[in-house]
XYZ file of C-alpha atoms in Angstrom:
560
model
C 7.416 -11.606 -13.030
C 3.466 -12.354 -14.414
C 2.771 -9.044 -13.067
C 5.247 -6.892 -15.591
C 4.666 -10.255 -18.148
C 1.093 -9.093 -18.400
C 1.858 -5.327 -18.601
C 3.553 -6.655 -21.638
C 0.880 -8.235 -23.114
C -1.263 -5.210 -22.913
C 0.550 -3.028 -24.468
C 1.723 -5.301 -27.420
C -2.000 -4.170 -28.899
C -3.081 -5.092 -32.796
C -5.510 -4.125 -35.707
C -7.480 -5.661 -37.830
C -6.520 -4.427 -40.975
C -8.972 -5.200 -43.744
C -7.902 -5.026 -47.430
C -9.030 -7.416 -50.826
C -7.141 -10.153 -50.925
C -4.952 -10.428 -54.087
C -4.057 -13.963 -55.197
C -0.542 -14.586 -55.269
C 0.891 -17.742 -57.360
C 2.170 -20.173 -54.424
C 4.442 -23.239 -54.999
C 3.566 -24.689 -51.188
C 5.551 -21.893 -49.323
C 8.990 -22.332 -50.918
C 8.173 -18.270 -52.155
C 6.573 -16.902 -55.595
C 8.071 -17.382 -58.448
C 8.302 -14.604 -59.785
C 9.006 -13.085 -56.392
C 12.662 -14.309 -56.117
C 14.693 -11.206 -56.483
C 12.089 -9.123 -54.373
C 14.801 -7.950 -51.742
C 15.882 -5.465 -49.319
C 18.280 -3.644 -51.429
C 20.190 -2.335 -48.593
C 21.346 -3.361 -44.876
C 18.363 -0.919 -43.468
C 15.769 -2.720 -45.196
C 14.001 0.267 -46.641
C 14.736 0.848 -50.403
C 10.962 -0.047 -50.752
C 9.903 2.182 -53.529
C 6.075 1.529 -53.400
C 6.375 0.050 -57.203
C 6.832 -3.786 -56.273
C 4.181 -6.469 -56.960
C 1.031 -5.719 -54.516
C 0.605 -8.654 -51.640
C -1.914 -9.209 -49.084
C -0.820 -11.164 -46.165
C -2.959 -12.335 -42.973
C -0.394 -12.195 -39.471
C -1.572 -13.782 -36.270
C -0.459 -11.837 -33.664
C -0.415 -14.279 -30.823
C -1.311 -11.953 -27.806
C -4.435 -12.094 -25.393
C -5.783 -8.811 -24.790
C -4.714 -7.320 -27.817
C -7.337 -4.580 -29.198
C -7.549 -2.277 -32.036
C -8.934 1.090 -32.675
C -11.658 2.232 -34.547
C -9.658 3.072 -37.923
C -9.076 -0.544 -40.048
C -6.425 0.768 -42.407
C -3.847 3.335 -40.544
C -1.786 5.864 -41.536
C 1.162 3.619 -40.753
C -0.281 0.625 -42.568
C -0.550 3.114 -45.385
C 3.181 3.994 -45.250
C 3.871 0.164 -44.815
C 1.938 -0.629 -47.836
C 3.820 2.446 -49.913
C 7.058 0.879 -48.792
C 6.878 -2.841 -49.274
C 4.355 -3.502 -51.776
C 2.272 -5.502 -48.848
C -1.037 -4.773 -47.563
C -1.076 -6.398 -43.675
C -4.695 -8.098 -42.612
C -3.824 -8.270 -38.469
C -5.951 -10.701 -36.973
C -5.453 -11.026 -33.084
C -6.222 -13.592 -30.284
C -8.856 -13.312 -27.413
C -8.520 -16.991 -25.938
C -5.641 -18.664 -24.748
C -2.180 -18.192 -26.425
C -1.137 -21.880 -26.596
C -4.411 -23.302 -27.409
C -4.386 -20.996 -30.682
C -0.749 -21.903 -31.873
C -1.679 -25.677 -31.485
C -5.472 -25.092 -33.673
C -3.821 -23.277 -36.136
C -1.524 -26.065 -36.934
C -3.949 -28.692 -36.362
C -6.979 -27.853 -38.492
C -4.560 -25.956 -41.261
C -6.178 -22.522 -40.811
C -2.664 -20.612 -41.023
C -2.142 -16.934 -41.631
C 1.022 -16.383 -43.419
C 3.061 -14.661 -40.661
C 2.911 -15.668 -36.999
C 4.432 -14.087 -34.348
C 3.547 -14.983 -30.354
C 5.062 -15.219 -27.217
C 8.332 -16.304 -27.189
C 8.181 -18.807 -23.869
C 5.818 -21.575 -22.814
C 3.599 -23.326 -24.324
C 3.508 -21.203 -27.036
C 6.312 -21.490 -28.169
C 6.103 -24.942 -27.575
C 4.126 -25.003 -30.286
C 6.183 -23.315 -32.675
C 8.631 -25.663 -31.990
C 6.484 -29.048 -32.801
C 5.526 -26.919 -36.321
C 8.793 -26.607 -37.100
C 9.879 -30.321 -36.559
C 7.147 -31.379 -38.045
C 7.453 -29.173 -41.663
C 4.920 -26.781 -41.126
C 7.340 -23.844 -41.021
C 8.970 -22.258 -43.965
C 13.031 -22.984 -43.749
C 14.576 -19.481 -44.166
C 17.938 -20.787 -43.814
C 19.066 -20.130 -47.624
C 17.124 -16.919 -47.870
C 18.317 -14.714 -45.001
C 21.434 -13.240 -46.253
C 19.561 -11.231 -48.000
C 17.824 -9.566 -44.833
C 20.099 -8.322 -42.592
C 17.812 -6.663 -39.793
C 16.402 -10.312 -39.350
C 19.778 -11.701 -39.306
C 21.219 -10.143 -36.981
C 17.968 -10.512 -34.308
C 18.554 -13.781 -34.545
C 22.216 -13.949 -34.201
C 23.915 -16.262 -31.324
C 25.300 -13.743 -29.581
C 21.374 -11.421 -29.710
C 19.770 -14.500 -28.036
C 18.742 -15.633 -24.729
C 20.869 -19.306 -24.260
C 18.344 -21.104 -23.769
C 15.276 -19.871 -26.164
C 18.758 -20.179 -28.523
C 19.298 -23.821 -27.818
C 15.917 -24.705 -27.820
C 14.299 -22.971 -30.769
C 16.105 -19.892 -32.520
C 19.530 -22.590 -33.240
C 17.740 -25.902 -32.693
C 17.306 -27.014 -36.339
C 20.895 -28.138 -37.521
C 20.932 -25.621 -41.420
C 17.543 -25.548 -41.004
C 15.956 -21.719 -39.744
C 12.725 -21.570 -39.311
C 12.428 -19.055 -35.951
C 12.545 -14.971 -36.207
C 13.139 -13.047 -32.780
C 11.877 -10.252 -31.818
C 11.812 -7.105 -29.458
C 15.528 -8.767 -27.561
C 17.203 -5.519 -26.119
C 20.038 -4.191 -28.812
C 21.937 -2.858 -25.637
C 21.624 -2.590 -22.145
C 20.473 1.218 -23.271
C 17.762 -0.303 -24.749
C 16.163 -2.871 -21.715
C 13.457 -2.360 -19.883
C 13.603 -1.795 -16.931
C 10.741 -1.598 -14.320
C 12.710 -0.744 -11.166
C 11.178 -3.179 -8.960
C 11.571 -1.813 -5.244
C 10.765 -0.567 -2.181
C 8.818 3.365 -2.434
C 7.780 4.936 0.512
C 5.895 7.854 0.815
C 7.973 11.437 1.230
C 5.820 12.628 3.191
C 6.527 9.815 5.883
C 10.006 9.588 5.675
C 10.104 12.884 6.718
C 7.452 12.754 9.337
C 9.829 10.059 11.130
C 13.402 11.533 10.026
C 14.764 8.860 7.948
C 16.142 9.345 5.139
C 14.960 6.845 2.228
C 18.112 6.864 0.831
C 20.216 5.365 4.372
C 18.232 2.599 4.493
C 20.556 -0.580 3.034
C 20.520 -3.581 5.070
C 17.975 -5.975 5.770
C 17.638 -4.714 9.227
C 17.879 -0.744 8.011
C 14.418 -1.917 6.101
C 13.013 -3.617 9.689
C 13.924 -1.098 11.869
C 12.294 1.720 9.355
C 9.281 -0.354 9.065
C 9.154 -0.743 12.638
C 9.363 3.229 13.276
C 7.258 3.420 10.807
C 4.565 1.781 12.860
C 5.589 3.413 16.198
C 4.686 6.502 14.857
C 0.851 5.408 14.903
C -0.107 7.356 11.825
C -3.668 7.391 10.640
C -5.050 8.868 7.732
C -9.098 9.488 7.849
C -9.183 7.597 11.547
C -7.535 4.599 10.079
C -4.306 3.275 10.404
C -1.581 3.316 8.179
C 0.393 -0.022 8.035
C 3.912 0.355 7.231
C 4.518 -1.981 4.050
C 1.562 -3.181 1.471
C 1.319 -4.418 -1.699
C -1.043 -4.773 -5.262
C -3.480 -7.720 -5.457
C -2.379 -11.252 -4.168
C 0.766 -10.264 -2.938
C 2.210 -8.909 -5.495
C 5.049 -8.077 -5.111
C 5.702 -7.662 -1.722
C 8.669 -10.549 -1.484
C 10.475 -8.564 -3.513
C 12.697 -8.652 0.043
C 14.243 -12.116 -1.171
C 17.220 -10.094 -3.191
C 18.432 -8.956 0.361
C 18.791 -13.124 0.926
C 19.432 -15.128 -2.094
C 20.974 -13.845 -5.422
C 18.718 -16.329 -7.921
C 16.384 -19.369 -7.733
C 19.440 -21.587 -8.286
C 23.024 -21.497 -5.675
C 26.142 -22.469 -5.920
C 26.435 -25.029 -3.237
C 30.228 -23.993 -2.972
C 31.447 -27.015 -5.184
C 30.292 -25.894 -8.008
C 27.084 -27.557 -8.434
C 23.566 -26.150 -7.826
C 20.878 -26.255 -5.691
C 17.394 -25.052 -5.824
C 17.606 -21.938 -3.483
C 14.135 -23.418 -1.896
C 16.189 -26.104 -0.474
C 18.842 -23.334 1.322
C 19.354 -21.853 4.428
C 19.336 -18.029 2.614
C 15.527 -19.357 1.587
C 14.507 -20.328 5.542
C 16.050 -16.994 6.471
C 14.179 -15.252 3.652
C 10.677 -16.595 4.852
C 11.521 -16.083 8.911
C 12.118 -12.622 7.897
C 8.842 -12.349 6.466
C 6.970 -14.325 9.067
C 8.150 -11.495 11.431
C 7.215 -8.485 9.380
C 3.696 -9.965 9.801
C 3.726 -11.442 13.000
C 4.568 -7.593 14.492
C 2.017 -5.446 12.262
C 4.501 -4.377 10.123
C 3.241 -6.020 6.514
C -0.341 -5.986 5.601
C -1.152 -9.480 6.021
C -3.979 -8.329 3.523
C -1.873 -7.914 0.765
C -1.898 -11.544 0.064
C -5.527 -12.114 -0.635
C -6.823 -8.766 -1.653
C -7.961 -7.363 -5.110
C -6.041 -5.012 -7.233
C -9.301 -2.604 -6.215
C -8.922 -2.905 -2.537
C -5.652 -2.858 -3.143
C -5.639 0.821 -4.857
C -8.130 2.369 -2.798
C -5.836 1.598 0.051
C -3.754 3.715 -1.849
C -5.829 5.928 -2.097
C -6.965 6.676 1.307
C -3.269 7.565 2.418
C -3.347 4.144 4.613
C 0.299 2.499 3.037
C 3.321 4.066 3.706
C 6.059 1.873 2.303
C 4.496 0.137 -1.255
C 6.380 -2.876 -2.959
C 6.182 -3.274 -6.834
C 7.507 -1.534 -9.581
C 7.775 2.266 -10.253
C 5.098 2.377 -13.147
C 2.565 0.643 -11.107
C 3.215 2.636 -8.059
C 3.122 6.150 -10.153
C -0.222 4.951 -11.912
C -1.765 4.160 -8.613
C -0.878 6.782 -6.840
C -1.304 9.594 -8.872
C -4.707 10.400 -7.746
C -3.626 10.662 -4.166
C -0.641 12.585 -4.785
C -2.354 15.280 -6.713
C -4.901 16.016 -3.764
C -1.932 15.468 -1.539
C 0.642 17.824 -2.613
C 4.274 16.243 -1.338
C 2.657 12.361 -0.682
C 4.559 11.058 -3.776
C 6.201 7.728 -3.532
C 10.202 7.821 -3.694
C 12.658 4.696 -3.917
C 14.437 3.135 -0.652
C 17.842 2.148 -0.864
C 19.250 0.493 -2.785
C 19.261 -2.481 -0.559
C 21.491 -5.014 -0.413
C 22.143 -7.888 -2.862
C 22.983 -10.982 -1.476
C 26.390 -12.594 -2.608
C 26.726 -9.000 -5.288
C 29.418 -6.754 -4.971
C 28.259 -2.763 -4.270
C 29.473 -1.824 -7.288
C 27.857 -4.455 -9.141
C 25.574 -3.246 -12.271
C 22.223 -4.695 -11.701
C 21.121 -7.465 -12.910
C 18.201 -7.988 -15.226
C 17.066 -11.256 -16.853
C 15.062 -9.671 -19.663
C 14.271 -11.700 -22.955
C 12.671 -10.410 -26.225
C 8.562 -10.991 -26.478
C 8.187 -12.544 -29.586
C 9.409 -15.357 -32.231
C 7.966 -14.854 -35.230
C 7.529 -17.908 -38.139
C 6.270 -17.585 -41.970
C 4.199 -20.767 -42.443
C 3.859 -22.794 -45.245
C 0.492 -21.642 -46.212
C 2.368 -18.254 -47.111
C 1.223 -16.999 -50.514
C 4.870 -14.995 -51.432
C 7.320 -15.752 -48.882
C 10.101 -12.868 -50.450
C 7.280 -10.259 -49.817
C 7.021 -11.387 -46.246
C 10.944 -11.320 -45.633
C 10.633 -7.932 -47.266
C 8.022 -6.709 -44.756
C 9.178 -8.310 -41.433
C 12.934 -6.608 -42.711
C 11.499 -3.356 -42.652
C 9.641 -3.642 -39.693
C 13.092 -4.598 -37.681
C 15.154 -2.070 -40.049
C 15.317 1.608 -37.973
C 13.281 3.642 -40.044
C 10.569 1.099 -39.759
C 11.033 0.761 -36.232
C 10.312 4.764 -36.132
C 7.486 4.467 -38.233
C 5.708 2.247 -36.277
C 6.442 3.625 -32.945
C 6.750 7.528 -33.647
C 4.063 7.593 -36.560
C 4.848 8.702 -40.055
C 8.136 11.694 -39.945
C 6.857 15.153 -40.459
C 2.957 14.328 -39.950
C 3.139 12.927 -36.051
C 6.391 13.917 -35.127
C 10.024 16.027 -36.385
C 13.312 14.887 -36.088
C 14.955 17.791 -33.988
C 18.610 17.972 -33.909
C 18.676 13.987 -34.335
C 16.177 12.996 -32.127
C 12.676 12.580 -32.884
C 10.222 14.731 -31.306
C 5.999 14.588 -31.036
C 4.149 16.911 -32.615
C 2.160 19.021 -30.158
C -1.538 18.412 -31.695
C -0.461 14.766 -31.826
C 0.969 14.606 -27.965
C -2.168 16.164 -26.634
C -4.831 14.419 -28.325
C -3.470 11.198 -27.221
C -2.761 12.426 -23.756
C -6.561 13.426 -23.161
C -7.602 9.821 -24.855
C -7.696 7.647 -21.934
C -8.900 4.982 -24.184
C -5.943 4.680 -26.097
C -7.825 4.415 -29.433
C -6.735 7.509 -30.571
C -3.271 6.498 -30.317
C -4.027 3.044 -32.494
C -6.335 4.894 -35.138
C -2.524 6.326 -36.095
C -0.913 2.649 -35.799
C 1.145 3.124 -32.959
C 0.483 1.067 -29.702
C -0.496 -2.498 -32.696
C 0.960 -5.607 -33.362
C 3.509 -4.051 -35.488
C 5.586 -2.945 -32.606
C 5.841 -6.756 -32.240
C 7.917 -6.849 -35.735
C 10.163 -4.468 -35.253
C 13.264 -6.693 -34.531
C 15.427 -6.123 -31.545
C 14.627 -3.509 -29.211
C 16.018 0.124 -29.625
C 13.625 2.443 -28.181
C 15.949 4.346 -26.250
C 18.551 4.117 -29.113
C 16.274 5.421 -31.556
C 14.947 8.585 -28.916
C 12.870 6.616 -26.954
C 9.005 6.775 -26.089
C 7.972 10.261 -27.444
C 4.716 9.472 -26.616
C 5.246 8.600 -22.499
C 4.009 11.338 -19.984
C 7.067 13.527 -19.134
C 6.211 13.728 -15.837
C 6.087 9.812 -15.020
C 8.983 10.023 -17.361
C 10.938 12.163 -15.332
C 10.024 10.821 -12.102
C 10.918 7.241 -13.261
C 14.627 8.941 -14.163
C 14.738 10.024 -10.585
C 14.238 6.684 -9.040
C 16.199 5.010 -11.794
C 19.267 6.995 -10.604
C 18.545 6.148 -7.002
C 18.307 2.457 -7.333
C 20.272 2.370 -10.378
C 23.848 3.800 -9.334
C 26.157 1.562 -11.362
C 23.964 0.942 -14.078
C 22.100 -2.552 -15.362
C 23.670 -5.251 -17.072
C 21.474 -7.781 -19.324
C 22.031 -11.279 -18.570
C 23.074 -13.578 -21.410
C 23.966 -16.548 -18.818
C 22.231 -19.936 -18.658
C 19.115 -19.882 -16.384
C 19.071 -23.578 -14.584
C 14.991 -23.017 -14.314
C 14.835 -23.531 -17.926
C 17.613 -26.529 -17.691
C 15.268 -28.524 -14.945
C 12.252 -28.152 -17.134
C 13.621 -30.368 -19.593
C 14.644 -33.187 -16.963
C 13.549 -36.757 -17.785
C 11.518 -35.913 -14.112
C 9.846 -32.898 -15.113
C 6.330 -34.084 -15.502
C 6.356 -35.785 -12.173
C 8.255 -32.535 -10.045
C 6.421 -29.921 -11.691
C 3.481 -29.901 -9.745
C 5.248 -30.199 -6.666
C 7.550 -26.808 -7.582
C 4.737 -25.163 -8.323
C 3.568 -25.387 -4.844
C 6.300 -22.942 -3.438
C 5.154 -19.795 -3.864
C 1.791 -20.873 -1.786
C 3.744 -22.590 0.784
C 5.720 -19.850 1.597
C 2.515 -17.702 1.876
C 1.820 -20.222 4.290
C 4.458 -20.404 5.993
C 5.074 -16.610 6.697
C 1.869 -16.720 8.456
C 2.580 -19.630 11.244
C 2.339 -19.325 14.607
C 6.019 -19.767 14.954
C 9.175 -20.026 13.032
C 9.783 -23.780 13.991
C 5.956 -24.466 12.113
C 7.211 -21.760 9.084
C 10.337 -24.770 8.982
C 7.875 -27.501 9.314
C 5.784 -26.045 6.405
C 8.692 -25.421 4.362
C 10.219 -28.805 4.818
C 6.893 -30.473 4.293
C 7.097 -29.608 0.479
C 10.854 -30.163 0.241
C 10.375 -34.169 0.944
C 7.310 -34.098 -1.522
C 9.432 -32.752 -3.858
C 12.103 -34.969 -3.304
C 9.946 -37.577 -2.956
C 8.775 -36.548 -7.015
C 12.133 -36.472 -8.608
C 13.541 -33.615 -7.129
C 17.057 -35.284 -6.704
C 17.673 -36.755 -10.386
C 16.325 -33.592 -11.970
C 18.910 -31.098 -10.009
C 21.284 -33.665 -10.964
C 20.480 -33.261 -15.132
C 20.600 -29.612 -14.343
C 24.279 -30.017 -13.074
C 25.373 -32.529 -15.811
C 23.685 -30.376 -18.481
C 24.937 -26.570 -17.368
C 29.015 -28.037 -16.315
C 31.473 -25.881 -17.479
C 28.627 -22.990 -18.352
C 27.894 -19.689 -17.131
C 25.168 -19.932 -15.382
C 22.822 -16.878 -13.643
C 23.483 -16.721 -10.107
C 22.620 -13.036 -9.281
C 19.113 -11.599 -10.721
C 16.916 -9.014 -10.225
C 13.126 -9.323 -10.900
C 12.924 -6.402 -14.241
């Protein structure tokens, strides 16, 4: 969801690095010459001995919003350097993603190492580099690193982002992954859900946990409101959200499984064309319509949003767990007993009780060594490193023995080190160490929780994240490696044409959940369903089923 895509994107932070260039010799990418047998030296990646030829290379780290701290070389660049021979100059973006990517390549000002989002246009862009030369083929060197073998790795990749860049190029490599969950251990997952406040729940005498069927959530809401609890001489509405809705339909899991259905033949329909999807919206319509879902929600800012919050006036929030915690923290502390707790889990339409959750989660970033590099070998040697696990430590945990121990295996923060970034609200203190930078975007495939995960996370919202994990989470998660038919339709001969058309649903369902009656939510809904036939609808769904027969394809997710 954009919500949890941004989170992302703010926490994937850089620095700017600053070191004197040093000249390597450069035969138009193909690596240095004298750089040839520069290699990892073991299947970790780390035999770096701090002797090797000394390299400065420039990596565009391809993320809006990224920041630095106030320290240009860190303690882990330091260690980085000592290890690989490389000095890293990070130089970050502050405009638009896919405009960047396409500049870069256009006027020739490359860095040596990119690495960006690995979806849209983006990586659109990464795509046209590569088919047009611009990309260094790696195809002959990476035997010799097996950390960034193995991210990349059929079986390690998404499908689609497989089909369509990663194993796109015949014998030709030219696309790193990163940051792809090792395991399902390893995910993230936001537990997206329904919270209500304990306090509440108890005030009416339901239990949080009872409530499983679409109508369990209606009729709680619905007490909910008959209660007539105020807070301050204001009322408190029974379901709410963040800013502009988000993410209040959340409810549509209960309905439909994904955006794409098996029509029962074996083919697939766009769920906005379904009866589950009419149901869905009526259900909606009715929260509304009877004061049960703050019609608010849908136009408000994240401020108005949080100081509802924060006066006590929502009972039941929709989102996921880290945003409710964060927002509600204040409130809770002055309100001993107020904290938020997880309802359910609800039902999943057309999944089995048992059933593992679902999560669609794909790694952040592809990463590409462009022709302008000055030693290729040196760069393999650094991004292998990064993805190897003591590099992965290093750049999330700090340097061993200075910011944190390994204790009986696991690795464990140092005390001065936990504290001093726990009173920083500004996070700088954090990335004058290195930690929280665009390295964390090198570090190959995901294994936080592997590796003893995030040492540096408040134990509290830890812990309480645990708790609602194991309500919502009985049987456990389960990645999806399936074929998504959203990213099938978007390469349809009719694409151009039906996009803007698709990208008209979510508004006219806002629209429709707020008619008069359900027969003008219908007429609202069908409205947009002959447009988009009328656009290409049809012959795209039919590519989809031509192009995904006799594939799995993902027909039960859950927004992660």
């Amino acid at each position: 969801m954009k919500k949890k895509r941004s989170t992302i994107a703010n926490t994937l932070l850089v620095a700017a690095m600053m070191g004197t260039a040093l000249m390597g010799c450069s035969d138009n990418g193909g690596g240095n010459a004298n750089g040839g047998n520069v290699q990892t030296g073991n299947k970790e990646g780390n035999s770096g001995t701090g002797t090797e030829k000394a390299v400065t290379l420039k990596i565009l780290h391809n993320w809006n919003g990224s920041g630095t701290g106030d320290v240009d070389v860190t303690p882990i660049a330091e260690a980085i350097k000592e290890k690989t021979g490389v000095t890293v100059q990070l130089e970050y973006t502050k405009g638009s993603e896919t405009e960047k990517v396409n500049t870069i390549f256009a006027t020739q000002d490359l860095p040596d190492i990119y690495t960006g989002p690995a979806w849209g246009g983006e990586l659109d862009g990464i795509v046209k580099a590569a088919k047009e030369d611009q990309l260094v083929d790696l195809s002959d060197k990476l035997a010799s690193y097996p950390n960034l073998s193995k991210a990349i790795a059929k079986e390690n990749v998404p499908p689609a982002l497989y089909e369509k860049a990663i194993g796109a190029f015949g014998d030709k490599q030219y696309l790193l992954y990163q940051n792809q969950p090792a395991s399902d251990k390893d995910a993230m997952d936001w537990l997206y859900g329904f919270y209500v406040r304990k306090d509440i729940a108890e005030k009416i005498g339901v239990d949080p946990q009872s409530v499983k069927t679409k109508d369990d959530l209606y009729q709680f809401l619905k007490k909910i409101k008959d209660a007539n609890l105020e807070e301050n001489g204001m009322p408190v509405m029974p379901l709410g959200g963040f800013s502009n809705g988000w993410a209040v339909g959340i409810g549509n899991t209960m309905f439909y499984g994904s955006d794409y259905q098996d029509k029962g033949d074996g083919t697939l329909e766009h769920t906005f064309f379904t009866k589950p999807y009419e149901e869905y919206t009526l259900f909606y319509r009715k929260l509304i319509a009877e004061g049960l879902l703050d019609p608010e929600t849908f136009t408000q800012t994240d401020p108005i949003a949080k100081e509802k919050i924060n006066q006590g006036r929502i009972a039941v929030l929709a989102a996921h767990f880290p945003a409710i915690y964060d927002a509600t923290k204040e409130y809770v502390k002055s309100h001993p007993g107020s904290d938020f707790v997880a309802v359910g889990p609800l039902e999943r339409a057309g999944a089995e009780p048992n059933r593992p959750v679902d999560l669609g989660i794909q790694g952040n970033n592809v990463t590409v060594i462009t022709k302008a590099c000055k030693d290729v070998d040196a760069a393999l040697k650094l991004l292998d490193y990064l993805a190897s696990d003591e590099g992965f430590k290093l750049v999330h945990y700090g340097v061993e023995g200075v910011h944190y121990d390994m204790v009986d295996g696991k690795p464990v923060a140092k005390k001065e080190f936990f504290d001093k970034f726990a009173a920083d609200t500004t996070g700088k203190e954090k990335k004058n160490v290195g930690i929280g930078i665009g390295f964390e975007s090198l570090t190959g495939q995901d294994r936080t929780n592997t590796l003893g995960g995030d040492i540096w996370a408040d134990q509290e919202r830890v812990a309480a994240m645990d708790q609602a994990r194991a309500i919502l989470r009985p049987n456990g998660i389960s990645v999806i490696s399936a074929y998504n038919a959203g990213d099938v339709i978007a390469k349809s001969p009719q694409w151009e044409t039906l996009k803007p058309s698709m990208d008209q649903i979510g508004d006219v369902w806002k629209e429709a959940v707020f008619a008069k009656s359900d027969e003008a939510a219908l007429k609202v809904i069908n409205a947009l369903r002959d447009q988009m036939n009328s656009t290409g609808y049809a012959e795209a769904i039919a590519y989809v089923n031509e192009n995904l027969k006799g594939k799995e394809v993902v027909k039960l997710q859950m927004a992660n």
